[in-house]
């Protein structure tokens, strides 16, 4: 295993691979030296350092790809692509430019004396080798306020399509996202106008994502084909993940295919780029399309586990077939439930595969037959419409007809509707929809169509019949693989009330199949009544339901991660009954907790813990979610239940226009727990849902779909928990053996929660090993008889680890993982006989690292440093809300530690020097000073963006120390000197007679320009005049969202130019020529737009 891999190691490995066959990229290695920031002779051919394209290659490529387009038109297009997009909404710009990139641009021109038009292509998608691929490293780009230097950029025909940011192997790649990618988007947004893929790597781990995606939605790319077996341990140990990414994605043909066919925009704002499994799966399907005649129309079964993006894979498949295959294709997408049909249709519409006005959802079987005869390009329908419905009874109301289950008429011959062989039938959850007569009707109607089965579960037992209808698996991506890839979170199950579980194996009982549905017909209800298994009688026993309800009321508020929850009952009546019972025991639980809290010391840990639980219980809202049916009020009343209030809540719309689904999907909404029996168990995606209470017999596919409700990725969510009240997992173990086999051979759809607790022990051992490598034995420390010595040794451990940023960050990762596992195992871990001798010490260290606990000696050390730093903290409390804005204050101070102001002029540098020399826990106090500087810098930069140079100096000081290039004493002295410089900088506005806002404008205007004293004074007065003009006219010019409207943007720019070029002094000196004048005007405008977009400062916009 390699001990250390530098950014340069990874960079050179990537460039070396790309330079050689079979990639054969052109490679440009720019000089990363700071003195080369403005040097245009860097091999990129750019006209200025703001450009993010390679203009010479771009222009040559346009000519090569479009030989029949007049040169002046190509010049215009090249000029447009080379412009600075920083002042635009980059996400909207990225959407617009991607469409042009993919589809080309139509231009008009005169040819042979006549008006003509043609399409201009930017990329040759049919012949990848006809494009120019260039990898450029360390290219300096001039941003709004400073120069930035991405590690590697991949250009296709001179357009920057792939961004690669690297870290050394000891740094988490999340830091590359938080500190680098985020700042690049802020400082050089122009780079992302054309970007299609962002890559983050530290060698051990490499992840991809869209430029505007959150880090949780970045993903690995390790496979070139589904047959590849991945050894993650080897990849991480050898630090070769970036090389796997290059092999799997940056081959010319692969990258071109990806850019053309595997990028979607949802509602033109959410960029969705295909994950590794989606890319391979869709391409496998496309191979089957090529061979569809040999396959006799059975293109295969597409098994991708729930939560892995099947509906987006469908959309990508449909678009690729339409783009890459010749023909007039039609796609028929079939589901068996209204909510799934609606969801998939919405996904296709939001991603613009279909238009919002396209009529493609037939209302009934008759209209479906008309649609199929009419050769529509897309049809979304239920399988039930491939039948003849019973005639409507005159006595039935239309409302009742809509809610009753429609029963097809069997025995009537179904007609042939189309003999075309270019129809693709995409059947979602095919194992459910292949009812004998309806499936046969579908094939009778479309005898020459091509059929594909999409499923989130494997084909088990009798469901293997699906293979006969559709063919073999064309793509497999199981649950274990999705967890390994981070596409879903792992699931754990818990048997919390063993005495309520079913003791007999119910898996072969037809009753289980029947109760999967909510609305039973008479025959189904009769079969249940006569069932010898008596499952329902056992499940619905009142004393049993009471035990479960009491357990839910106890468990739900005591979980570690407080995600949303779902209680699954056997039928609608039981769902309502469980709601009522949980409500009752919820109140009882609150009473008991209140009494318990009253008997503990106020403000103690126990008091605060109990208060947190009670506060959570107070805000939790619950709801019943069941489908509507005819005469439901009477049916529920016969059971002694009231459905009316529940139905009203299910149908209610909030003042904000949110329905019950929207509310449950919103992680911040107080609707936290729902009671269901069948609705929302399939095709319903709530990423924050983390706990499923299962009290309904299920098997095979239905069970897998239900538990997958808890497997979605969500920030802070370590896993999903399935509380099993019916013994499902006991009886399902054998049936599910084939379900989830990962690349490492692991098998599970869900693991026992005891295994999660076992992971805690493994994590503790990892922490112990980490400390041993640094000559710290925590087991020996905790075995020390003296409590005081023990605490001192643990304090010294903290002081030793925090001294080195690299060690500190590594150990914090371990501690965070430990705490997350511990939190995820609550409250079950309290019910086990579990303990570990060093667990408490590690939790103490976690508390110190994250400032969650107080330790008298550590706090004294911090207090001494804090007293010196906090001399600068004003006792004045400042209200911070939407109406009060720090940037509007003309004081020399910055926000720090909540609502207090810091006056850096009161910092005692000599006192800091003295304190550090005599400190016992030097690293602790130095860390406090670093935190102080970091926060101070951030808030100083918030007041004046040109101060970013101080932040870069601060990072350089720390990096040199971490690399061993600075002795301790020099390190401390450099930090103190930086504080002194910040002190001086903080008073500069006052010294110059300017407000903070005026100083920022002044600094932007003089940045990069040498001026005489007289010229500087003129710029100073101009800055005051501009700020006054804009501030006095805020109500007219800087209205809400002014930056979004072209007219109001033009008003702001016009005001800037009027002041800067006023006929009378003050105005910019004559040394500002026309180019510099325009550059400064645009710089100020873009900065004001940035303030408005981010919602801070005086330029953010006010209601007129």
mmCIF file of C-alpha atoms in Angstrom, residues 229-564:
data_model
loop_
_atom_site.group_PDB
_atom_site.id
_atom_site.type_symbol
_atom_site.label_atom_id
_atom_site.label_comp_id
_atom_site.label_asym_id
_atom_site.label_seq_id
_atom_site.Cartn_x
_atom_site.Cartn_y
_atom_site.Cartn_z
ATOM 1 C CA UNK A 229 -14.994 -7.112 -10.855
ATOM 2 C CA UNK A 230 -13.889 -4.252 -8.659
ATOM 3 C CA UNK A 231 -11.517 -4.664 -5.713
ATOM 4 C CA UNK A 232 -12.077 -1.427 -3.820
ATOM 5 C CA UNK A 233 -9.539 -2.346 -1.167
ATOM 6 C CA UNK A 234 -6.814 -2.631 -3.784
ATOM 7 C CA UNK A 235 -7.864 0.561 -5.585
ATOM 8 C CA UNK A 236 -7.842 2.617 -2.401
ATOM 9 C CA UNK A 237 -4.677 1.018 -1.072
ATOM 10 C CA UNK A 238 -2.728 1.680 -4.263
ATOM 11 C CA UNK A 239 -4.347 5.044 -4.917
ATOM 12 C CA UNK A 240 -5.309 4.226 -8.510
ATOM 13 C CA UNK A 241 -8.992 5.262 -8.562
ATOM 14 C CA UNK A 242 -8.250 8.173 -10.944
ATOM 15 C CA UNK A 243 -6.702 5.740 -13.434
ATOM 16 C CA UNK A 244 -9.864 3.607 -13.307
ATOM 17 C CA UNK A 245 -11.898 6.751 -14.010
ATOM 18 C CA UNK A 246 -9.708 7.589 -17.016
ATOM 19 C CA UNK A 247 -10.083 4.056 -18.403
ATOM 20 C CA UNK A 248 -13.821 3.998 -17.842
ATOM 21 C CA UNK A 249 -14.795 7.500 -18.964
ATOM 22 C CA UNK A 250 -12.125 9.467 -20.841
ATOM 23 C CA UNK A 251 -11.721 7.183 -23.813
ATOM 24 C CA UNK A 252 -12.650 9.449 -26.747
ATOM 25 C CA UNK A 253 -15.671 7.445 -27.891
ATOM 26 C CA UNK A 254 -16.933 6.976 -24.336
ATOM 27 C CA UNK A 255 -16.660 10.659 -23.423
ATOM 28 C CA UNK A 256 -18.392 11.749 -26.637
ATOM 29 C CA UNK A 257 -21.184 9.214 -26.058
ATOM 30 C CA UNK A 258 -21.602 10.400 -22.470
ATOM 31 C CA UNK A 259 -21.835 14.078 -23.416
ATOM 32 C CA UNK A 260 -24.337 13.436 -26.190
ATOM 33 C CA UNK A 261 -26.657 10.936 -24.542
ATOM 34 C CA UNK A 262 -26.246 10.834 -20.788
ATOM 35 C CA UNK A 263 -26.895 14.365 -19.542
ATOM 36 C CA UNK A 264 -30.368 15.578 -18.604
ATOM 37 C CA UNK A 265 -31.767 18.741 -17.101
ATOM 38 C CA UNK A 266 -34.840 18.510 -14.902
ATOM 39 C CA UNK A 267 -36.949 21.657 -15.205
ATOM 40 C CA UNK A 268 -33.959 23.262 -16.943
ATOM 41 C CA UNK A 269 -32.221 23.737 -13.585
ATOM 42 C CA UNK A 270 -31.309 20.405 -11.959
ATOM 43 C CA UNK A 271 -28.493 18.856 -13.956
ATOM 44 C CA UNK A 272 -28.549 15.062 -13.962
ATOM 45 C CA UNK A 273 -25.537 13.197 -15.299
ATOM 46 C CA UNK A 274 -25.548 9.413 -15.624
ATOM 47 C CA UNK A 275 -23.890 7.280 -13.005
ATOM 48 C CA UNK A 276 -21.575 4.438 -13.958
ATOM 49 C CA UNK A 277 -24.286 1.761 -13.748
ATOM 50 C CA UNK A 278 -26.787 3.841 -15.755
ATOM 51 C CA UNK A 279 -24.280 4.458 -18.541
ATOM 52 C CA UNK A 280 -23.395 0.776 -18.848
ATOM 53 C CA UNK A 281 -27.008 -0.407 -18.490
ATOM 54 C CA UNK A 282 -28.417 1.924 -21.145
ATOM 55 C CA UNK A 283 -25.603 1.063 -23.536
ATOM 56 C CA UNK A 284 -26.274 -2.651 -22.987
ATOM 57 C CA UNK A 285 -29.883 -1.958 -23.956
ATOM 58 C CA UNK A 286 -28.746 -0.098 -27.064
ATOM 59 C CA UNK A 287 -26.659 -3.116 -28.068
ATOM 60 C CA UNK A 288 -29.819 -5.178 -27.750
ATOM 61 C CA UNK A 289 -31.602 -2.652 -29.993
ATOM 62 C CA UNK A 290 -28.958 -3.299 -32.659
ATOM 63 C CA UNK A 291 -29.659 -7.031 -32.381
ATOM 64 C CA UNK A 292 -33.419 -6.793 -31.937
ATOM 65 C CA UNK A 293 -34.243 -9.023 -34.925
ATOM 66 C CA UNK A 294 -31.960 -11.802 -33.704
ATOM 67 C CA UNK A 295 -33.477 -11.427 -30.219
ATOM 68 C CA UNK A 296 -36.993 -11.739 -31.646
ATOM 69 C CA UNK A 297 -38.031 -8.531 -29.922
ATOM 70 C CA UNK A 298 -37.070 -9.773 -26.449
ATOM 71 C CA UNK A 299 -34.489 -7.127 -25.589
ATOM 72 C CA UNK A 300 -34.031 -8.255 -22.010
ATOM 73 C CA UNK A 301 -34.608 -7.552 -18.321
ATOM 74 C CA UNK A 302 -33.082 -4.347 -16.937
ATOM 75 C CA UNK A 303 -32.612 -5.014 -13.209
ATOM 76 C CA UNK A 304 -31.407 -1.947 -11.342
ATOM 77 C CA UNK A 305 -32.228 -1.836 -7.652
ATOM 78 C CA UNK A 306 -34.698 0.674 -6.232
ATOM 79 C CA UNK A 307 -33.267 4.124 -5.736
ATOM 80 C CA UNK A 308 -30.742 3.771 -8.554
ATOM 81 C CA UNK A 309 -32.512 6.043 -11.051
ATOM 82 C CA UNK A 310 -34.406 3.622 -13.345
ATOM 83 C CA UNK A 311 -36.811 6.256 -14.638
ATOM 84 C CA UNK A 312 -33.880 8.478 -15.685
ATOM 85 C CA UNK A 313 -32.272 5.451 -17.344
ATOM 86 C CA UNK A 314 -35.502 4.995 -19.322
ATOM 87 C CA UNK A 315 -35.369 8.630 -20.423
ATOM 88 C CA UNK A 316 -31.711 8.379 -21.452
ATOM 89 C CA UNK A 317 -32.427 5.170 -23.360
ATOM 90 C CA UNK A 318 -35.332 6.704 -25.280
ATOM 91 C CA UNK A 319 -33.322 9.777 -26.212
ATOM 92 C CA UNK A 320 -30.278 7.769 -27.310
ATOM 93 C CA UNK A 321 -32.353 5.467 -29.510
ATOM 94 C CA UNK A 322 -33.978 8.473 -31.178
ATOM 95 C CA UNK A 323 -30.581 10.131 -31.753
ATOM 96 C CA UNK A 324 -28.418 7.188 -32.752
ATOM 97 C CA UNK A 325 -30.720 4.806 -34.632
ATOM 98 C CA UNK A 326 -32.485 5.496 -37.905
ATOM 99 C CA UNK A 327 -36.235 5.101 -37.722
ATOM 100 C CA UNK A 328 -39.528 6.601 -36.625
ATOM 101 C CA UNK A 329 -39.661 4.973 -33.200
ATOM 102 C CA UNK A 330 -42.467 4.821 -30.681
ATOM 103 C CA UNK A 331 -42.022 4.131 -26.972
ATOM 104 C CA UNK A 332 -44.812 2.631 -24.886
ATOM 105 C CA UNK A 333 -44.082 2.894 -21.155
ATOM 106 C CA UNK A 334 -46.241 0.568 -19.071
ATOM 107 C CA UNK A 335 -46.828 0.484 -15.323
ATOM 108 C CA UNK A 336 -49.510 -1.049 -13.142
ATOM 109 C CA UNK A 337 -50.287 1.889 -10.844
ATOM 110 C CA UNK A 338 -51.517 5.415 -11.438
ATOM 111 C CA UNK A 339 -48.910 7.032 -9.203
ATOM 112 C CA UNK A 340 -46.059 5.262 -11.051
ATOM 113 C CA UNK A 341 -47.521 6.197 -14.408
ATOM 114 C CA UNK A 342 -47.743 9.828 -13.319
ATOM 115 C CA UNK A 343 -44.221 9.833 -11.877
ATOM 116 C CA UNK A 344 -42.540 8.411 -14.984
ATOM 117 C CA UNK A 345 -44.547 10.689 -17.262
ATOM 118 C CA UNK A 346 -43.477 13.701 -15.182
ATOM 119 C CA UNK A 347 -39.825 12.627 -15.333
ATOM 120 C CA UNK A 348 -39.958 12.405 -19.121
ATOM 121 C CA UNK A 349 -41.673 15.779 -19.328
ATOM 122 C CA UNK A 350 -39.390 17.561 -16.849
ATOM 123 C CA UNK A 351 -36.314 16.296 -18.687
ATOM 124 C CA UNK A 352 -37.811 17.419 -22.030
ATOM 125 C CA UNK A 353 -37.915 13.954 -23.592
ATOM 126 C CA UNK A 354 -41.563 14.857 -24.249
ATOM 127 C CA UNK A 355 -43.258 18.255 -24.344
ATOM 128 C CA UNK A 356 -45.715 19.567 -21.727
ATOM 129 C CA UNK A 357 -48.519 19.656 -24.315
ATOM 130 C CA UNK A 358 -47.913 16.190 -25.778
ATOM 131 C CA UNK A 359 -51.010 14.029 -25.382
ATOM 132 C CA UNK A 360 -49.521 10.691 -24.453
ATOM 133 C CA UNK A 361 -51.495 9.383 -21.435
ATOM 134 C CA UNK A 362 -54.654 7.619 -22.671
ATOM 135 C CA UNK A 363 -57.619 7.952 -20.339
ATOM 136 C CA UNK A 364 -58.972 4.475 -21.006
ATOM 137 C CA UNK A 365 -58.493 1.339 -23.077
ATOM 138 C CA UNK A 366 -60.351 2.741 -26.062
ATOM 139 C CA UNK A 367 -58.110 5.809 -26.226
ATOM 140 C CA UNK A 368 -55.019 3.608 -25.785
ATOM 141 C CA UNK A 369 -56.055 1.627 -28.847
ATOM 142 C CA UNK A 370 -56.485 4.880 -30.796
ATOM 143 C CA UNK A 371 -53.030 6.089 -29.670
ATOM 144 C CA UNK A 372 -51.363 2.842 -30.739
ATOM 145 C CA UNK A 373 -52.994 2.993 -34.156
ATOM 146 C CA UNK A 374 -51.888 6.624 -34.476
ATOM 147 C CA UNK A 375 -48.131 5.986 -34.203
ATOM 148 C CA UNK A 376 -47.550 8.412 -31.337
ATOM 149 C CA UNK A 377 -43.861 8.721 -30.389
ATOM 150 C CA UNK A 378 -44.555 8.253 -26.646
ATOM 151 C CA UNK A 379 -47.403 6.586 -24.781
ATOM 152 C CA UNK A 380 -47.615 6.180 -20.992
ATOM 153 C CA UNK A 381 -50.262 3.736 -19.855
ATOM 154 C CA UNK A 382 -51.378 1.219 -17.253
ATOM 155 C CA UNK A 383 -51.272 -2.483 -18.168
ATOM 156 C CA UNK A 384 -54.963 -2.675 -17.228
ATOM 157 C CA UNK A 385 -55.882 -0.646 -20.304
ATOM 158 C CA UNK A 386 -54.869 -3.599 -22.492
ATOM 159 C CA UNK A 387 -58.290 -5.033 -21.841
ATOM 160 C CA UNK A 388 -61.964 -4.327 -22.338
ATOM 161 C CA UNK A 389 -63.548 -2.742 -19.283
ATOM 162 C CA UNK A 390 -66.946 -3.799 -17.981
ATOM 163 C CA UNK A 391 -69.751 -1.482 -19.049
ATOM 164 C CA UNK A 392 -70.508 1.186 -16.455
ATOM 165 C CA UNK A 393 -73.587 0.775 -14.315
ATOM 166 C CA UNK A 394 -76.021 3.619 -14.615
ATOM 167 C CA UNK A 395 -76.403 3.854 -10.831
ATOM 168 C CA UNK A 396 -72.713 4.419 -10.215
ATOM 169 C CA UNK A 397 -71.470 7.927 -9.650
ATOM 170 C CA UNK A 398 -68.476 9.171 -11.581
ATOM 171 C CA UNK A 399 -66.557 9.668 -8.316
ATOM 172 C CA UNK A 400 -67.141 6.070 -7.320
ATOM 173 C CA UNK A 401 -66.121 4.834 -10.771
ATOM 174 C CA UNK A 402 -62.823 6.667 -10.474
ATOM 175 C CA UNK A 403 -62.011 5.162 -7.132
ATOM 176 C CA UNK A 404 -63.168 1.555 -7.748
ATOM 177 C CA UNK A 405 -60.699 -1.002 -9.086
ATOM 178 C CA UNK A 406 -61.501 -1.466 -12.800
ATOM 179 C CA UNK A 407 -61.937 -5.140 -13.650
ATOM 180 C CA UNK A 408 -61.051 -6.138 -17.221
ATOM 181 C CA UNK A 409 -63.337 -8.381 -19.226
ATOM 182 C CA UNK A 410 -61.563 -11.668 -20.022
ATOM 183 C CA UNK A 411 -62.215 -14.021 -22.936
ATOM 184 C CA UNK A 412 -62.805 -11.332 -25.571
ATOM 185 C CA UNK A 413 -60.263 -11.393 -28.422
ATOM 186 C CA UNK A 414 -57.981 -8.356 -28.430
ATOM 187 C CA UNK A 415 -57.278 -6.710 -31.806
ATOM 188 C CA UNK A 416 -53.958 -6.216 -33.577
ATOM 189 C CA UNK A 417 -53.287 -2.471 -33.316
ATOM 190 C CA UNK A 418 -49.912 -2.087 -35.008
ATOM 191 C CA UNK A 419 -47.596 -4.402 -36.890
ATOM 192 C CA UNK A 420 -44.683 -1.970 -36.755
ATOM 193 C CA UNK A 421 -41.336 -3.392 -35.647
ATOM 194 C CA UNK A 422 -40.002 -0.051 -34.418
ATOM 195 C CA UNK A 423 -42.095 0.114 -31.257
ATOM 196 C CA UNK A 424 -40.299 -0.277 -27.914
ATOM 197 C CA UNK A 425 -42.423 -1.400 -24.979
ATOM 198 C CA UNK A 426 -40.827 -0.498 -21.631
ATOM 199 C CA UNK A 427 -42.590 -2.388 -18.848
ATOM 200 C CA UNK A 428 -41.877 -1.089 -15.343
ATOM 201 C CA UNK A 429 -41.775 -3.674 -12.528
ATOM 202 C CA UNK A 430 -42.526 -6.325 -15.141
ATOM 203 C CA UNK A 431 -42.920 -9.181 -12.651
ATOM 204 C CA UNK A 432 -46.092 -7.474 -11.379
ATOM 205 C CA UNK A 433 -47.569 -6.513 -14.725
ATOM 206 C CA UNK A 434 -47.436 -9.797 -16.621
ATOM 207 C CA UNK A 435 -50.942 -10.880 -15.695
ATOM 208 C CA UNK A 436 -51.751 -13.622 -18.172
ATOM 209 C CA UNK A 437 -54.584 -12.121 -20.210
ATOM 210 C CA UNK A 438 -53.400 -8.506 -20.127
ATOM 211 C CA UNK A 439 -49.844 -9.466 -21.079
ATOM 212 C CA UNK A 440 -51.133 -11.603 -23.945
ATOM 213 C CA UNK A 441 -53.381 -8.754 -25.083
ATOM 214 C CA UNK A 442 -50.371 -6.433 -25.143
ATOM 215 C CA UNK A 443 -48.437 -8.809 -27.354
ATOM 216 C CA UNK A 444 -51.466 -9.469 -29.555
ATOM 217 C CA UNK A 445 -51.871 -5.731 -30.059
ATOM 218 C CA UNK A 446 -48.182 -5.237 -30.904
ATOM 219 C CA UNK A 447 -46.971 -8.513 -32.430
ATOM 220 C CA UNK A 448 -43.714 -7.106 -33.832
ATOM 221 C CA UNK A 449 -42.814 -4.741 -31.001
ATOM 222 C CA UNK A 450 -39.636 -4.935 -28.928
ATOM 223 C CA UNK A 451 -40.125 -5.600 -25.217
ATOM 224 C CA UNK A 452 -37.920 -4.549 -22.289
ATOM 225 C CA UNK A 453 -38.629 -5.327 -18.642
ATOM 226 C CA UNK A 454 -37.489 -2.801 -16.035
ATOM 227 C CA UNK A 455 -37.386 -4.019 -12.456
ATOM 228 C CA UNK A 456 -35.910 -2.990 -9.138
ATOM 229 C CA UNK A 457 -35.842 -6.571 -7.839
ATOM 230 C CA UNK A 458 -34.487 -9.860 -9.243
ATOM 231 C CA UNK A 459 -36.762 -12.410 -10.801
ATOM 232 C CA UNK A 460 -37.354 -15.020 -8.115
ATOM 233 C CA UNK A 461 -39.267 -18.291 -8.172
ATOM 234 C CA UNK A 462 -42.346 -18.179 -10.392
ATOM 235 C CA UNK A 463 -41.428 -14.680 -11.554
ATOM 236 C CA UNK A 464 -38.753 -16.267 -13.750
ATOM 237 C CA UNK A 465 -41.650 -16.418 -16.217
ATOM 238 C CA UNK A 466 -40.723 -12.794 -16.941
ATOM 239 C CA UNK A 467 -37.555 -14.065 -18.646
ATOM 240 C CA UNK A 468 -39.738 -16.030 -21.049
ATOM 241 C CA UNK A 469 -41.567 -12.845 -22.006
ATOM 242 C CA UNK A 470 -38.575 -10.494 -22.186
ATOM 243 C CA UNK A 471 -35.385 -12.541 -22.497
ATOM 244 C CA UNK A 472 -32.299 -12.678 -20.293
ATOM 245 C CA UNK A 473 -30.929 -9.957 -18.038
ATOM 246 C CA UNK A 474 -29.520 -7.156 -20.180
ATOM 247 C CA UNK A 475 -28.200 -5.201 -17.182
ATOM 248 C CA UNK A 476 -27.835 -6.012 -13.494
ATOM 249 C CA UNK A 477 -27.200 -3.556 -10.665
ATOM 250 C CA UNK A 478 -28.159 -5.035 -7.342
ATOM 251 C CA UNK A 479 -28.635 -3.626 -3.880
ATOM 252 C CA UNK A 480 -25.165 -4.462 -2.583
ATOM 253 C CA UNK A 481 -23.505 -2.837 -5.584
ATOM 254 C CA UNK A 482 -25.554 0.318 -5.126
ATOM 255 C CA UNK A 483 -24.501 0.538 -1.473
ATOM 256 C CA UNK A 484 -20.832 0.007 -2.384
ATOM 257 C CA UNK A 485 -21.092 2.759 -4.999
ATOM 258 C CA UNK A 486 -22.852 5.117 -2.610
ATOM 259 C CA UNK A 487 -25.953 5.279 -4.841
ATOM 260 C CA UNK A 488 -28.013 4.110 -1.870
ATOM 261 C CA UNK A 489 -27.435 3.795 1.871
ATOM 262 C CA UNK A 490 -27.245 0.392 3.611
ATOM 263 C CA UNK A 491 -30.308 -1.037 5.333
ATOM 264 C CA UNK A 492 -30.459 -2.679 8.761
ATOM 265 C CA UNK A 493 -33.402 -4.445 10.325
ATOM 266 C CA UNK A 494 -34.373 -4.697 13.967
ATOM 267 C CA UNK A 495 -36.663 -7.152 15.754
ATOM 268 C CA UNK A 496 -37.869 -4.852 18.513
ATOM 269 C CA UNK A 497 -40.899 -6.687 19.949
ATOM 270 C CA UNK A 498 -40.209 -10.384 19.286
ATOM 271 C CA UNK A 499 -43.402 -11.585 20.965
ATOM 272 C CA UNK A 500 -45.599 -9.906 18.322
ATOM 273 C CA UNK A 501 -43.868 -11.596 15.340
ATOM 274 C CA UNK A 502 -45.571 -14.308 13.287
ATOM 275 C CA UNK A 503 -44.206 -17.715 14.202
ATOM 276 C CA UNK A 504 -45.334 -19.639 11.110
ATOM 277 C CA UNK A 505 -43.819 -19.232 7.630
ATOM 278 C CA UNK A 506 -46.373 -17.259 5.638
ATOM 279 C CA UNK A 507 -44.395 -16.933 2.406
ATOM 280 C CA UNK A 508 -46.265 -19.575 0.431
ATOM 281 C CA UNK A 509 -49.683 -18.361 1.519
ATOM 282 C CA UNK A 510 -51.841 -16.844 -1.229
ATOM 283 C CA UNK A 511 -53.160 -14.472 1.427
ATOM 284 C CA UNK A 512 -49.894 -12.529 1.333
ATOM 285 C CA UNK A 513 -50.339 -11.890 -2.375
ATOM 286 C CA UNK A 514 -53.902 -10.726 -1.895
ATOM 287 C CA UNK A 515 -53.170 -8.262 0.916
ATOM 288 C CA UNK A 516 -50.561 -6.502 -1.200
ATOM 289 C CA UNK A 517 -53.476 -4.537 -2.655
ATOM 290 C CA UNK A 518 -55.523 -1.960 -0.789
ATOM 291 C CA UNK A 519 -58.896 -2.389 -2.502
ATOM 292 C CA UNK A 520 -60.102 -5.997 -2.514
ATOM 293 C CA UNK A 521 -62.875 -7.310 -4.727
ATOM 294 C CA UNK A 522 -65.533 -9.606 -3.307
ATOM 295 C CA UNK A 523 -63.740 -12.828 -4.275
ATOM 296 C CA UNK A 524 -60.501 -11.675 -2.651
ATOM 297 C CA UNK A 525 -62.244 -10.596 0.537
ATOM 298 C CA UNK A 526 -64.049 -13.952 0.751
ATOM 299 C CA UNK A 527 -60.783 -15.848 0.347
ATOM 300 C CA UNK A 528 -59.308 -13.876 3.224
ATOM 301 C CA UNK A 529 -62.280 -14.652 5.446
ATOM 302 C CA UNK A 530 -62.042 -18.371 4.703
ATOM 303 C CA UNK A 531 -58.243 -18.582 4.896
ATOM 304 C CA UNK A 532 -57.045 -21.386 7.119
ATOM 305 C CA UNK A 533 -53.877 -19.433 7.915
ATOM 306 C CA UNK A 534 -55.803 -16.808 9.918
ATOM 307 C CA UNK A 535 -52.934 -14.348 9.332
ATOM 308 C CA UNK A 536 -55.162 -11.317 9.586
ATOM 309 C CA UNK A 537 -56.744 -12.468 12.809
ATOM 310 C CA UNK A 538 -53.295 -12.743 14.406
ATOM 311 C CA UNK A 539 -51.953 -9.461 12.994
ATOM 312 C CA UNK A 540 -54.987 -7.356 13.909
ATOM 313 C CA UNK A 541 -55.293 -8.495 17.523
ATOM 314 C CA UNK A 542 -55.812 -5.393 19.685
ATOM 315 C CA UNK A 543 -53.267 -6.278 22.372
ATOM 316 C CA UNK A 544 -50.643 -6.926 19.686
ATOM 317 C CA UNK A 545 -51.296 -3.576 17.978
ATOM 318 C CA UNK A 546 -51.065 -1.820 21.340
ATOM 319 C CA UNK A 547 -47.600 -3.255 21.969
ATOM 320 C CA UNK A 548 -46.414 -2.131 18.542
ATOM 321 C CA UNK A 549 -47.911 1.353 18.894
ATOM 322 C CA UNK A 550 -46.284 1.774 22.301
ATOM 323 C CA UNK A 551 -42.930 0.685 20.829
ATOM 324 C CA UNK A 552 -43.202 3.132 17.906
ATOM 325 C CA UNK A 553 -43.995 6.002 20.275
ATOM 326 C CA UNK A 554 -40.907 5.082 22.291
ATOM 327 C CA UNK A 555 -38.536 4.358 19.384
ATOM 328 C CA UNK A 556 -39.306 7.117 16.869
ATOM 329 C CA UNK A 557 -38.205 10.155 18.932
ATOM 330 C CA UNK A 558 -35.129 8.378 20.339
ATOM 331 C CA UNK A 559 -33.454 7.568 17.028
ATOM 332 C CA UNK A 560 -30.049 9.022 16.254
ATOM 333 C CA UNK A 561 -30.826 10.372 12.769
ATOM 334 C CA UNK A 562 -34.303 11.876 12.981
ATOM 335 C CA UNK A 563 -35.415 11.220 9.416
ATOM 336 C CA UNK A 564 -38.980 10.661 8.328
#
